[in-house]
Amino acid sequence: MNKMLSSAIRRLAAAGVPDPAWDAWELLEWAGGPDRSHLPLWDGSLSEDILQRFEEGLSQREQRIPLQQITGRTWFMGLPFQVTDQVLCPRPDTEILVERGIALMKDKPQPLILDLCCGSGCIGISLAHYLPKARLVLSDISPEALELAGNNAALNKVLGQVSFARGDMLEARLEKRDKALRELDFDLICCNPPYIPAREIDALMPEVRDHEPRIALDGGKDGLDFYRILAADLGGGRPMAAPTMLLEIGCEQGAEVTEIFRAAGYRNILVYQDLAGLDRVVEISL
Ligand code: GLN
């Protein structure tokens, strides 16, 4: 293997990067070097510019800045997404939530779907892409996230199907949830809320702990605050005006989240596993 590449891989490995070879290749390609399929034919030469950019990327990755934040991009459901340090990187674990949403909505003439805590917009935008008749509302507390979600909607050419609403779920519990949102009759609410118990955040890998936004992770003392808010809404008579909710959960939260919704009066609660076989999504309906 090319000497420069093997030394880059060694550096990333020494910094504790979990998949150093993959990341070194990705950074080389991002810097303008050869992509993986051309590596066997590559003579090892790189222009000064590319070398310098590769070096910058490597030293950021050594500091455990997430690869997707360095390159500014990732893929989710086969679609491109821009990523910044203001949102969680879209994770493959979340794809089963989207797949389930597509299955539930595909035969409806014009489904209206809410993506709460949308972050980069990866859930709502991929639903819009795969359900061309659907209309989506994407909501988040963070203006930076909403701006990025707007860019991602444009990148994926779904701006015509998508609108945006800034809102704070926690605040809405105290006052009344955003009236405009409340009056829409959603067919489906999707939400990947923050669900890490506050005291566990410090034990997460440095990429997440130090570089992803804490408000996208911190689910309160036991990580379940946002599920309680979603469930409590039934107390007002309407479960956020949607017959079905698809919520991402932490892999150890299936039983507790099921109990929260059961106690609030929901009868149909299903837990789905992600591709690693871990509990990852709950589907809730009355
Ligand atoms: N799955 C993410 C993680 O483990 C957390 C996502 C979330 O809190 N919604 O880093």
PDB file of N, CA, C and O in Angstrom, residues 73-145:
ATOM      1  N   ARG A  73     -20.539  15.962   4.654  1.00  0.00           N
ATOM      2  CA  ARG A  73     -21.582  15.247   3.906  1.00  0.00           C
ATOM      3  C   ARG A  73     -21.699  13.811   4.398  1.00  0.00           C
ATOM      4  O   ARG A  73     -20.778  13.259   5.005  1.00  0.00           O
ATOM      5  N   THR A  74     -22.870  13.242   4.105  1.00  0.00           N
ATOM      6  CA  THR A  74     -23.025  11.803   4.335  1.00  0.00           C
ATOM      7  C   THR A  74     -24.175  11.306   3.477  1.00  0.00           C
ATOM      8  O   THR A  74     -24.789  12.068   2.730  1.00  0.00           O
ATOM      9  N   TRP A  75     -24.436  10.015   3.583  1.00  0.00           N
ATOM     10  CA  TRP A  75     -25.545   9.411   2.843  1.00  0.00           C
ATOM     11  C   TRP A  75     -26.508   8.813   3.843  1.00  0.00           C
ATOM     12  O   TRP A  75     -26.102   8.263   4.856  1.00  0.00           O
ATOM     13  N   PHE A  76     -27.803   8.927   3.518  1.00  0.00           N
ATOM     14  CA  PHE A  76     -28.840   8.337   4.371  1.00  0.00           C
ATOM     15  C   PHE A  76     -29.961   7.911   3.441  1.00  0.00           C
ATOM     16  O   PHE A  76     -30.390   8.695   2.587  1.00  0.00           O
ATOM     17  N   MET A  77     -30.431   6.689   3.575  1.00  0.00           N
ATOM     18  CA  MET A  77     -31.447   6.139   2.670  1.00  0.00           C
ATOM     19  C   MET A  77     -31.047   6.315   1.201  1.00  0.00           C
ATOM     20  O   MET A  77     -31.882   6.565   0.334  1.00  0.00           O
ATOM     21  N   GLY A  78     -29.750   6.229   0.927  1.00  0.00           N
ATOM     22  CA  GLY A  78     -29.267   6.357  -0.450  1.00  0.00           C
ATOM     23  C   GLY A  78     -29.279   7.782  -0.974  1.00  0.00           C
ATOM     24  O   GLY A  78     -29.090   8.000  -2.170  1.00  0.00           O
ATOM     25  N   LEU A  79     -29.493   8.764  -0.091  1.00  0.00           N
ATOM     26  CA  LEU A  79     -29.578  10.167  -0.524  1.00  0.00           C
ATOM     27  C   LEU A  79     -28.461  10.974   0.139  1.00  0.00           C
ATOM     28  O   LEU A  79     -28.046  10.667   1.253  1.00  0.00           O
ATOM     29  N   PRO A  80     -27.994  12.027  -0.555  1.00  0.00           N
ATOM     30  CA  PRO A  80     -26.931  12.845   0.029  1.00  0.00           C
ATOM     31  C   PRO A  80     -27.470  13.843   1.057  1.00  0.00           C
ATOM     32  O   PRO A  80     -28.545  14.404   0.873  1.00  0.00           O
ATOM     33  N   PHE A  81     -26.739  14.047   2.121  1.00  0.00           N
ATOM     34  CA  PHE A  81     -27.100  15.056   3.129  1.00  0.00           C
ATOM     35  C   PHE A  81     -25.873  15.851   3.534  1.00  0.00           C
ATOM     36  O   PHE A  81     -24.796  15.278   3.738  1.00  0.00           O
ATOM     37  N   GLN A  82     -26.056  17.159   3.647  1.00  0.00           N
ATOM     38  CA  GLN A  82     -25.003  17.981   4.249  1.00  0.00           C
ATOM     39  C   GLN A  82     -25.065  17.822   5.760  1.00  0.00           C
ATOM     40  O   GLN A  82     -26.145  17.664   6.327  1.00  0.00           O
ATOM     41  N   VAL A  83     -23.898  17.898   6.395  1.00  0.00           N
ATOM     42  CA  VAL A  83     -23.810  17.729   7.845  1.00  0.00           C
ATOM     43  C   VAL A  83     -22.968  18.872   8.419  1.00  0.00           C
ATOM     44  O   VAL A  83     -21.970  19.264   7.815  1.00  0.00           O
ATOM     45  N   THR A  84     -23.398  19.403   9.570  1.00  0.00           N
ATOM     46  CA  THR A  84     -22.564  20.360  10.299  1.00  0.00           C
ATOM     47  C   THR A  84     -22.500  19.919  11.764  1.00  0.00           C
ATOM     48  O   THR A  84     -23.160  18.955  12.155  1.00  0.00           O
ATOM     49  N   ASP A  85     -21.767  20.706  12.554  1.00  0.00           N
ATOM     50  CA  ASP A  85     -21.698  20.361  13.977  1.00  0.00           C
ATOM     51  C   ASP A  85     -22.928  20.837  14.756  1.00  0.00           C
ATOM     52  O   ASP A  85     -22.968  20.762  15.971  1.00  0.00           O
ATOM     53  N   GLN A  86     -23.930  21.335  14.037  1.00  0.00           N
ATOM     54  CA  GLN A  86     -25.161  21.792  14.694  1.00  0.00           C
ATOM     55  C   GLN A  86     -26.241  20.716  14.743  1.00  0.00           C
ATOM     56  O   GLN A  86     -27.337  20.942  15.267  1.00  0.00           O
ATOM     57  N   VAL A  87     -25.966  19.570  14.133  1.00  0.00           N
ATOM     58  CA  VAL A  87     -26.977  18.493  14.099  1.00  0.00           C
ATOM     59  C   VAL A  87     -26.296  17.157  14.350  1.00  0.00           C
ATOM     60  O   VAL A  87     -25.077  17.023  14.200  1.00  0.00           O
ATOM     61  N   LEU A  88     -27.090  16.145  14.713  1.00  0.00           N
ATOM     62  CA  LEU A  88     -26.545  14.785  14.760  1.00  0.00           C
ATOM     63  C   LEU A  88     -26.261  14.338  13.338  1.00  0.00           C
ATOM     64  O   LEU A  88     -27.039  14.636  12.429  1.00  0.00           O
ATOM     65  N   CYS A  89     -25.167  13.612  13.154  1.00  0.00           N
ATOM     66  CA  CYS A  89     -24.923  12.986  11.860  1.00  0.00           C
ATOM     67  C   CYS A  89     -26.039  11.967  11.634  1.00  0.00           C
ATOM     68  O   CYS A  89     -26.332  11.179  12.538  1.00  0.00           O
ATOM     69  N   PRO A  90     -26.644  11.972  10.456  1.00  0.00           N
ATOM     70  CA  PRO A  90     -27.619  10.909  10.178  1.00  0.00           C
ATOM     71  C   PRO A  90     -26.967   9.545  10.371  1.00  0.00           C
ATOM     72  O   PRO A  90     -25.829   9.334   9.958  1.00  0.00           O
ATOM     73  N   ARG A  91     -27.684   8.637  11.052  1.00  0.00           N
ATOM     74  CA  ARG A  91     -27.121   7.327  11.348  1.00  0.00           C
ATOM     75  C   ARG A  91     -27.910   6.249  10.624  1.00  0.00           C
ATOM     76  O   ARG A  91     -29.143   6.327  10.578  1.00  0.00           O
ATOM     77  N   PRO A  92     -27.197   5.207  10.169  1.00  0.00           N
ATOM     78  CA  PRO A  92     -27.916   4.132   9.478  1.00  0.00           C
ATOM     79  C   PRO A  92     -28.982   3.472  10.361  1.00  0.00           C
ATOM     80  O   PRO A  92     -29.979   2.983   9.854  1.00  0.00           O
ATOM     81  N   ASP A  93     -28.789   3.519  11.694  1.00  0.00           N
ATOM     82  CA  ASP A  93     -29.785   2.923  12.602  1.00  0.00           C
ATOM     83  C   ASP A  93     -31.187   3.496  12.372  1.00  0.00           C
ATOM     84  O   ASP A  93     -32.190   2.852  12.668  1.00  0.00           O
ATOM     85  N   THR A  94     -31.223   4.746  11.921  1.00  0.00           N
ATOM     86  CA  THR A  94     -32.506   5.444  11.783  1.00  0.00           C
ATOM     87  C   THR A  94     -33.247   5.048  10.507  1.00  0.00           C
ATOM     88  O   THR A  94     -34.433   5.338  10.346  1.00  0.00           O
ATOM     89  N   GLU A  95     -32.549   4.362   9.602  1.00  0.00           N
ATOM     90  CA  GLU A  95     -33.189   4.067   8.311  1.00  0.00           C
ATOM     91  C   GLU A  95     -34.428   3.181   8.456  1.00  0.00           C
ATOM     92  O   GLU A  95     -35.376   3.308   7.682  1.00  0.00           O
ATOM     93  N   ILE A  96     -34.448   2.294   9.464  1.00  0.00           N
ATOM     94  CA  ILE A  96     -35.646   1.441   9.581  1.00  0.00           C
ATOM     95  C   ILE A  96     -36.881   2.253   9.958  1.00  0.00           C
ATOM     96  O   ILE A  96     -37.993   1.871   9.632  1.00  0.00           O
ATOM     97  N   LEU A  97     -36.675   3.369  10.652  1.00  0.00           N
ATOM     98  CA  LEU A  97     -37.820   4.233  10.959  1.00  0.00           C
ATOM     99  C   LEU A  97     -38.416   4.766   9.650  1.00  0.00           C
ATOM    100  O   LEU A  97     -39.628   4.756   9.437  1.00  0.00           O
ATOM    101  N   VAL A  98     -37.536   5.200   8.763  1.00  0.00           N
ATOM    102  CA  VAL A  98     -37.999   5.747   7.482  1.00  0.00           C
ATOM    103  C   VAL A  98     -38.662   4.645   6.650  1.00  0.00           C
ATOM    104  O   VAL A  98     -39.725   4.849   6.046  1.00  0.00           O
ATOM    105  N   GLU A  99     -38.047   3.466   6.640  1.00  0.00           N
ATOM    106  CA  GLU A  99     -38.628   2.367   5.861  1.00  0.00           C
ATOM    107  C   GLU A  99     -40.031   2.022   6.368  1.00  0.00           C
ATOM    108  O   GLU A  99     -40.944   1.772   5.589  1.00  0.00           O
ATOM    109  N   ARG A 100     -40.203   2.026   7.661  1.00  0.00           N
ATOM    110  CA  ARG A 100     -41.518   1.740   8.242  1.00  0.00           C
ATOM    111  C   ARG A 100     -42.506   2.859   7.886  1.00  0.00           C
ATOM    112  O   ARG A 100     -43.665   2.617   7.581  1.00  0.00           O
ATOM    113  N   GLY A 101     -42.034   4.088   7.910  1.00  0.00           N
ATOM    114  CA  GLY A 101     -42.887   5.231   7.534  1.00  0.00           C
ATOM    115  C   GLY A 101     -43.352   5.114   6.085  1.00  0.00           C
ATOM    116  O   GLY A 101     -44.522   5.349   5.773  1.00  0.00           O
ATOM    117  N   ILE A 102     -42.465   4.712   5.211  1.00  0.00           N
ATOM    118  CA  ILE A 102     -42.834   4.548   3.800  1.00  0.00           C
ATOM    119  C   ILE A 102     -43.899   3.457   3.677  1.00  0.00           C
ATOM    120  O   ILE A 102     -44.920   3.630   3.005  1.00  0.00           O
ATOM    121  N   ALA A 103     -43.668   2.336   4.366  1.00  0.00           N
ATOM    122  CA  ALA A 103     -44.628   1.226   4.280  1.00  0.00           C
ATOM    123  C   ALA A 103     -46.012   1.659   4.776  1.00  0.00           C
ATOM    124  O   ALA A 103     -47.039   1.304   4.201  1.00  0.00           O
ATOM    125  N   LEU A 104     -46.043   2.458   5.836  1.00  0.00           N
ATOM    126  CA  LEU A 104     -47.334   2.876   6.402  1.00  0.00           C
ATOM    127  C   LEU A 104     -48.069   3.881   5.512  1.00  0.00           C
ATOM    128  O   LEU A 104     -49.295   3.927   5.501  1.00  0.00           O
ATOM    129  N   MET A 105     -47.321   4.720   4.805  1.00  0.00           N
ATOM    130  CA  MET A 105     -47.921   5.861   4.103  1.00  0.00           C
ATOM    131  C   MET A 105     -48.056   5.667   2.596  1.00  0.00           C
ATOM    132  O   MET A 105     -48.687   6.477   1.936  1.00  0.00           O
ATOM    133  N   LYS A 106     -47.488   4.594   2.047  1.00  0.00           N
ATOM    134  CA  LYS A 106     -47.355   4.543   0.585  1.00  0.00           C
ATOM    135  C   LYS A 106     -48.687   4.455  -0.159  1.00  0.00           C
ATOM    136  O   LYS A 106     -48.762   4.873  -1.306  1.00  0.00           O
ATOM    137  N   ASP A 107     -49.734   3.945   0.482  1.00  0.00           N
ATOM    138  CA  ASP A 107     -51.007   3.834  -0.229  1.00  0.00           C
ATOM    139  C   ASP A 107     -51.962   4.991   0.060  1.00  0.00           C
ATOM    140  O   ASP A 107     -53.083   5.005  -0.430  1.00  0.00           O
ATOM    141  N   LYS A 108     -51.519   5.951   0.836  1.00  0.00           N
ATOM    142  CA  LYS A 108     -52.398   7.101   1.117  1.00  0.00           C
ATOM    143  C   LYS A 108     -52.287   8.098  -0.035  1.00  0.00           C
ATOM    144  O   LYS A 108     -51.197   8.320  -0.555  1.00  0.00           O
ATOM    145  N   PRO A 109     -53.417   8.724  -0.380  1.00  0.00           N
ATOM    146  CA  PRO A 109     -53.382   9.639  -1.531  1.00  0.00           C
ATOM    147  C   PRO A 109     -52.468  10.855  -1.327  1.00  0.00           C
ATOM    148  O   PRO A 109     -51.736  11.229  -2.234  1.00  0.00           O
ATOM    149  N   GLN A 110     -52.538  11.486  -0.172  1.00  0.00           N
ATOM    150  CA  GLN A 110     -51.680  12.665   0.036  1.00  0.00           C
ATOM    151  C   GLN A 110     -51.339  12.793   1.522  1.00  0.00           C
ATOM    152  O   GLN A 110     -51.837  13.680   2.216  1.00  0.00           O
ATOM    153  N   PRO A 111     -50.493  11.903   2.021  1.00  0.00           N
ATOM    154  CA  PRO A 111     -50.249  11.910   3.468  1.00  0.00           C
ATOM    155  C   PRO A 111     -49.545  13.184   3.946  1.00  0.00           C
ATOM    156  O   PRO A 111     -48.736  13.768   3.227  1.00  0.00           O
ATOM    157  N   LEU A 112     -49.907  13.591   5.161  1.00  0.00           N
ATOM    158  CA  LEU A 112     -49.276  14.749   5.796  1.00  0.00           C
ATOM    159  C   LEU A 112     -48.472  14.234   6.993  1.00  0.00           C
ATOM    160  O   LEU A 112     -49.023  13.576   7.883  1.00  0.00           O
ATOM    161  N   ILE A 113     -47.184  14.510   6.981  1.00  0.00           N
ATOM    162  CA  ILE A 113     -46.278  13.895   7.960  1.00  0.00           C
ATOM    163  C   ILE A 113     -45.474  14.974   8.670  1.00  0.00           C
ATOM    164  O   ILE A 113     -45.009  15.920   8.041  1.00  0.00           O
ATOM    165  N   LEU A 114     -45.334  14.807   9.975  1.00  0.00           N
ATOM    166  CA  LEU A 114     -44.523  15.735  10.765  1.00  0.00           C
ATOM    167  C   LEU A 114     -43.227  15.044  11.187  1.00  0.00           C
ATOM    168  O   LEU A 114     -43.257  13.933  11.706  1.00  0.00           O
ATOM    169  N   ASP A 115     -42.096  15.687  10.931  1.00  0.00           N
ATOM    170  CA  ASP A 115     -40.805  15.215  11.453  1.00  0.00           C
ATOM    171  C   ASP A 115     -40.409  16.174  12.572  1.00  0.00           C
ATOM    172  O   ASP A 115     -39.970  17.299  12.316  1.00  0.00           O
ATOM    173  N   LEU A 116     -40.613  15.721  13.810  1.00  0.00           N
ATOM    174  CA  LEU A 116     -40.295  16.548  14.980  1.00  0.00           C
ATOM    175  C   LEU A 116     -38.830  16.368  15.343  1.00  0.00           C
ATOM    176  O   LEU A 116     -38.324  15.243  15.297  1.00  0.00           O
ATOM    177  N   CYS A 117     -38.165  17.398  15.800  1.00  0.00           N
ATOM    178  CA  CYS A 117     -36.728  17.331  16.108  1.00  0.00           C
ATOM    179  C   CYS A 117     -35.973  16.902  14.857  1.00  0.00           C
ATOM    180  O   CYS A 117     -35.182  15.942  14.877  1.00  0.00           O
ATOM    181  N   CYS A 118     -36.198  17.625  13.753  1.00  0.00           N
ATOM    182  CA  CYS A 118     -35.745  17.126  12.446  1.00  0.00           C
ATOM    183  C   CYS A 118     -34.232  17.169  12.264  1.00  0.00           C
ATOM    184  O   CYS A 118     -33.695  16.435  11.429  1.00  0.00           O
ATOM    185  N   GLY A 119     -33.518  18.019  12.990  1.00  0.00           N
ATOM    186  CA  GLY A 119     -32.063  18.083  12.804  1.00  0.00           C
ATOM    187  C   GLY A 119     -31.698  18.341  11.352  1.00  0.00           C
ATOM    188  O   GLY A 119     -32.205  19.286  10.726  1.00  0.00           O
ATOM    189  N   SER A 120     -30.855  17.490  10.782  1.00  0.00           N
ATOM    190  CA  SER A 120     -30.432  17.646   9.383  1.00  0.00           C
ATOM    191  C   SER A 120     -31.596  17.500   8.407  1.00  0.00           C
ATOM    192  O   SER A 120     -31.461  17.818   7.231  1.00  0.00           O
ATOM    193  N   GLY A 121     -32.704  16.960   8.890  1.00  0.00           N
ATOM    194  CA  GLY A 121     -33.870  16.738   8.023  1.00  0.00           C
ATOM    195  C   GLY A 121     -33.872  15.359   7.387  1.00  0.00           C
ATOM    196  O   GLY A 121     -34.713  15.068   6.529  1.00  0.00           O
ATOM    197  N   CYS A 122     -32.949  14.490   7.812  1.00  0.00           N
ATOM    198  CA  CYS A 122     -32.779  13.230   7.071  1.00  0.00           C
ATOM    199  C   CYS A 122     -34.045  12.379   7.057  1.00  0.00           C
ATOM    200  O   CYS A 122     -34.362  11.761   6.036  1.00  0.00           O
ATOM    201  N   ILE A 123     -34.828  12.365   8.149  1.00  0.00           N
ATOM    202  CA  ILE A 123     -36.035  11.527   8.161  1.00  0.00           C
ATOM    203  C   ILE A 123     -37.094  12.122   7.217  1.00  0.00           C
ATOM    204  O   ILE A 123     -37.567  11.450   6.294  1.00  0.00           O
ATOM    205  N   GLY A 124     -37.422  13.382   7.449  1.00  0.00           N
ATOM    206  CA  GLY A 124     -38.504  13.994   6.662  1.00  0.00           C
ATOM    207  C   GLY A 124     -38.167  14.090   5.182  1.00  0.00           C
ATOM    208  O   GLY A 124     -39.022  13.851   4.319  1.00  0.00           O
ATOM    209  N   ILE A 125     -36.910  14.410   4.893  1.00  0.00           N
ATOM    210  CA  ILE A 125     -36.538  14.595   3.487  1.00  0.00           C
ATOM    211  C   ILE A 125     -36.513  13.254   2.760  1.00  0.00           C
ATOM    212  O   ILE A 125     -36.957  13.143   1.612  1.00  0.00           O
ATOM    213  N   SER A 126     -36.051  12.201   3.426  1.00  0.00           N
ATOM    214  CA  SER A 126     -36.094  10.923   2.707  1.00  0.00           C
ATOM    215  C   SER A 126     -37.528  10.426   2.574  1.00  0.00           C
ATOM    216  O   SER A 126     -37.875   9.832   1.555  1.00  0.00           O
ATOM    217  N   LEU A 127     -38.389  10.698   3.558  1.00  0.00           N
ATOM    218  CA  LEU A 127     -39.803  10.343   3.369  1.00  0.00           C
ATOM    219  C   LEU A 127     -40.382  11.101   2.171  1.00  0.00           C
ATOM    220  O   LEU A 127     -41.111  10.533   1.353  1.00  0.00           O
ATOM    221  N   ALA A 128     -40.049  12.378   2.054  1.00  0.00           N
ATOM    222  CA  ALA A 128     -40.555  13.160   0.918  1.00  0.00           C
ATOM    223  C   ALA A 128     -40.054  12.567  -0.403  1.00  0.00           C
ATOM    224  O   ALA A 128     -40.811  12.438  -1.369  1.00  0.00           O
ATOM    225  N   HIS A 129     -38.795  12.166  -0.428  1.00  0.00           N
ATOM    226  CA  HIS A 129     -38.232  11.615  -1.660  1.00  0.00           C
ATOM    227  C   HIS A 129     -38.932  10.315  -2.065  1.00  0.00           C
ATOM    228  O   HIS A 129     -39.270  10.109  -3.224  1.00  0.00           O
ATOM    229  N   TYR A 130     -39.124   9.436  -1.078  1.00  0.00           N
ATOM    230  CA  TYR A 130     -39.684   8.116  -1.407  1.00  0.00           C
ATOM    231  C   TYR A 130     -41.215   8.102  -1.432  1.00  0.00           C
ATOM    232  O   TYR A 130     -41.819   7.109  -1.827  1.00  0.00           O
ATOM    233  N   LEU A 131     -41.838   9.179  -0.971  1.00  0.00           N
ATOM    234  CA  LEU A 131     -43.307   9.294  -1.018  1.00  0.00           C
ATOM    235  C   LEU A 131     -43.635  10.592  -1.751  1.00  0.00           C
ATOM    236  O   LEU A 131     -43.966  11.606  -1.124  1.00  0.00           O
ATOM    237  N   PRO A 132     -43.545  10.588  -3.072  1.00  0.00           N
ATOM    238  CA  PRO A 132     -43.661  11.859  -3.809  1.00  0.00           C
ATOM    239  C   PRO A 132     -44.997  12.572  -3.616  1.00  0.00           C
ATOM    240  O   PRO A 132     -45.083  13.766  -3.866  1.00  0.00           O
ATOM    241  N   LYS A 133     -46.027  11.856  -3.147  1.00  0.00           N
ATOM    242  CA  LYS A 133     -47.318  12.536  -2.937  1.00  0.00           C
ATOM    243  C   LYS A 133     -47.438  13.095  -1.520  1.00  0.00           C
ATOM    244  O   LYS A 133     -48.414  13.770  -1.195  1.00  0.00           O
ATOM    245  N   ALA A 134     -46.478  12.792  -0.669  1.00  0.00           N
ATOM    246  CA  ALA A 134     -46.578  13.235   0.723  1.00  0.00           C
ATOM    247  C   ALA A 134     -46.206  14.703   0.866  1.00  0.00           C
ATOM    248  O   ALA A 134     -45.405  15.239   0.089  1.00  0.00           O
ATOM    249  N   ARG A 135     -46.810  15.334   1.878  1.00  0.00           N
ATOM    250  CA  ARG A 135     -46.356  16.667   2.303  1.00  0.00           C
ATOM    251  C   ARG A 135     -45.778  16.522   3.701  1.00  0.00           C
ATOM    252  O   ARG A 135     -46.281  15.740   4.509  1.00  0.00           O
ATOM    253  N   LEU A 136     -44.740  17.292   3.960  1.00  0.00           N
ATOM    254  CA  LEU A 136     -43.992  17.137   5.207  1.00  0.00           C
ATOM    255  C   LEU A 136     -43.880  18.472   5.918  1.00  0.00           C
ATOM    256  O   LEU A 136     -43.691  19.503   5.273  1.00  0.00           O
ATOM    257  N   VAL A 137     -43.961  18.432   7.246  1.00  0.00           N
ATOM    258  CA  VAL A 137     -43.558  19.587   8.053  1.00  0.00           C
ATOM    259  C   VAL A 137     -42.350  19.144   8.868  1.00  0.00           C
ATOM    260  O   VAL A 137     -42.383  18.093   9.514  1.00  0.00           O
ATOM    261  N   LEU A 138     -41.280  19.913   8.791  1.00  0.00           N
ATOM    262  CA  LEU A 138     -40.070  19.608   9.557  1.00  0.00           C
ATOM    263  C   LEU A 138     -39.932  20.649  10.665  1.00  0.00           C
ATOM    264  O   LEU A 138     -39.986  21.847  10.388  1.00  0.00           O
ATOM    265  N   SER A 139     -39.770  20.178  11.895  1.00  0.00           N
ATOM    266  CA  SER A 139     -39.729  21.108  13.011  1.00  0.00           C
ATOM    267  C   SER A 139     -38.518  20.844  13.895  1.00  0.00           C
ATOM    268  O   SER A 139     -38.123  19.693  14.101  1.00  0.00           O
ATOM    269  N   ASP A 140     -37.930  21.913  14.409  1.00  0.00           N
ATOM    270  CA  ASP A 140     -36.796  21.769  15.326  1.00  0.00           C
ATOM    271  C   ASP A 140     -36.709  23.026  16.173  1.00  0.00           C
ATOM    272  O   ASP A 140     -37.193  24.079  15.776  1.00  0.00           O
ATOM    273  N   ILE A 141     -36.055  22.903  17.318  1.00  0.00           N
ATOM    274  CA  ILE A 141     -35.832  24.074  18.168  1.00  0.00           C
ATOM    275  C   ILE A 141     -34.700  24.941  17.619  1.00  0.00           C
ATOM    276  O   ILE A 141     -34.625  26.133  17.869  1.00  0.00           O
ATOM    277  N   SER A 142     -33.796  24.324  16.845  1.00  0.00           N
ATOM    278  CA  SER A 142     -32.568  25.004  16.449  1.00  0.00           C
ATOM    279  C   SER A 142     -32.694  25.660  15.067  1.00  0.00           C
ATOM    280  O   SER A 142     -32.917  24.975  14.069  1.00  0.00           O
ATOM    281  N   PRO A 143     -32.539  26.983  15.010  1.00  0.00           N
ATOM    282  CA  PRO A 143     -32.599  27.652  13.699  1.00  0.00           C
ATOM    283  C   PRO A 143     -31.499  27.151  12.760  1.00  0.00           C
ATOM    284  O   PRO A 143     -31.715  27.049  11.553  1.00  0.00           O
ATOM    285  N   GLU A 144     -30.331  26.817  13.327  1.00  0.00           N
ATOM    286  CA  GLU A 144     -29.234  26.323  12.477  1.00  0.00           C
ATOM    287  C   GLU A 144     -29.620  24.985  11.846  1.00  0.00           C
ATOM    288  O   GLU A 144     -29.308  24.719  10.681  1.00  0.00           O
ATOM    289  N   ALA A 145     -30.276  24.131  12.657  1.00  0.00           N
ATOM    290  CA  ALA A 145     -30.716  22.843  12.107  1.00  0.00           C
ATOM    291  C   ALA A 145     -31.740  23.070  11.000  1.00  0.00           C
ATOM    292  O   ALA A 145     -31.674  22.440   9.939  1.00  0.00           O
TER     293      ALA A 145
END
